[in-house]
GROMACS .gro file of C-alpha atoms in nm:
model
   80
    1MET     CA    1   0.000   0.000   0.000
    2ARG     CA    2   0.149   0.327  -0.118
    3PRO     CA    3   0.033   0.681  -0.057
    4VAL     CA    4  -0.101   0.856  -0.365
    5THR     CA    5  -0.137   1.226  -0.436
    6PHE     CA    6  -0.463   1.392  -0.537
    7GLU     CA    7  -0.316   1.459  -0.881
    8ALA     CA    8  -0.195   1.101  -0.930
    9TYR     CA    9  -0.537   0.965  -0.831
   10PHE     CA   10  -0.718   1.179  -1.087
   11ARG     CA   11  -0.461   1.097  -1.355
   12ALA     CA   12  -0.508   0.725  -1.282
   13GLY     CA   13  -0.886   0.765  -1.306
   14ALA     CA   14  -0.859   0.937  -1.643
   15GLN     CA   15  -0.619   0.672  -1.770
   16ALA     CA   16  -0.846   0.388  -1.653
   17ALA     CA   17  -1.142   0.550  -1.831
   18GLY     CA   18  -0.942   0.607  -2.150
   19ALA     CA   19  -0.978   0.983  -2.112
   20PRO     CA   20  -0.704   1.239  -2.170
   21PRO     CA   21  -0.510   1.338  -1.859
   22PRO     CA   22  -0.666   1.624  -1.664
   23LEU     CA   23  -0.527   1.970  -1.726
   24ARG     CA   24  -0.286   2.098  -1.469
   25VAL     CA   25  -0.374   2.432  -1.312
   26PRO     CA   26  -0.085   2.626  -1.157
   27GLY     CA   27  -0.148   2.689  -0.787
   28HIS     CA   28  -0.104   3.064  -0.813
   29LEU     CA   29  -0.412   3.084  -1.038
   30LEU     CA   30  -0.623   2.961  -0.746
   31THR     CA   31  -0.526   3.251  -0.519
   32ALA     CA   32  -0.869   3.411  -0.565
   33LEU     CA   33  -1.031   3.089  -0.441
   34PRO     CA   34  -0.853   3.023  -0.109
   35TYR     CA   35  -1.055   2.717  -0.002
   36LEU     CA   36  -1.010   2.545  -0.335
   37ARG     CA   37  -0.641   2.636  -0.334
   38ALA     CA   38  -0.601   2.488   0.014
   39LEU     CA   39  -0.765   2.165  -0.098
   40MET     CA   40  -0.583   2.130  -0.428
   41VAL     CA   41  -0.240   2.270  -0.346
   42THR     CA   42  -0.155   2.272   0.021
   43ALA     CA   43  -0.382   2.018   0.195
   44ARG     CA   44  -0.241   1.681   0.290
   45ILE     CA   45  -0.513   1.439   0.392
   46ARG     CA   46  -0.355   1.122   0.519
   47LEU     CA   47  -0.581   0.822   0.547
   48SER     CA   48  -0.483   0.475   0.654
   49ASN     CA   49  -0.648   0.136   0.645
   50GLN     CA   50  -0.390  -0.005   0.886
   51ARG     CA   51  -0.635  -0.029   1.177
   52ALA     CA   52  -0.879  -0.235   0.969
   53ALA     CA   53  -0.592  -0.459   0.866
   54ASP     CA   54  -0.466  -0.500   1.224
   55GLU     CA   55  -0.797  -0.543   1.405
   56LEU     CA   56  -1.012  -0.714   1.143
   57GLY     CA   57  -0.757  -0.897   0.932
   58TRP     CA   58  -0.882  -0.699   0.633
   59THR     CA   59  -0.677  -0.679   0.315
   60PRO     CA   60  -0.751  -0.458   0.016
   61ARG     CA   61  -0.895  -0.627  -0.290
   62TYR     CA   62  -0.664  -0.431  -0.522
   63ARG     CA   63  -0.297  -0.364  -0.463
   64CYS     CA   64  -0.317   0.001  -0.573
   65CYS     CA   65  -0.569   0.265  -0.679
   66ARG     CA   66  -0.487   0.212  -1.047
   67ASP     CA   67  -0.598  -0.152  -1.026
   68GLY     CA   68  -0.915  -0.059  -0.837
   69LEU     CA   69  -1.006   0.219  -1.080
   70ALA     CA   70  -0.947  -0.009  -1.380
   71ALA     CA   71  -1.176  -0.273  -1.225
   72LEU     CA   72  -1.442  -0.010  -1.154
   73VAL     CA   73  -1.433   0.115  -1.514
   74ALA     CA   74  -1.451  -0.243  -1.645
   75ARG     CA   75  -1.753  -0.322  -1.424
   76THR     CA   76  -1.926   0.004  -1.515
   77ALA     CA   77  -1.866  -0.045  -1.888
   78GLY     CA   78  -2.009  -0.397  -1.869
   79SER     CA   79  -2.329  -0.286  -1.694
   80GLY     CA   80  -2.442  -0.034  -1.958
   0.00000   0.00000   0.00000
């Protein structure tokens, strides 16, 4: 299990869906929108599934977000 950045997650989602990579917006352009800038540029939200693994013996179904997103796209494409 590896940490992944907000940008890497969205790039992986676009790749899994066969879409072009999202455009990159320079942080200084978000100065007029301080809450959005904080979320997109400076915020670090660290989440862990370690407690679930330790206490429940849980293991993730997919080894990384890319694998999970690819499976989600495959399931979604097959249901339409």
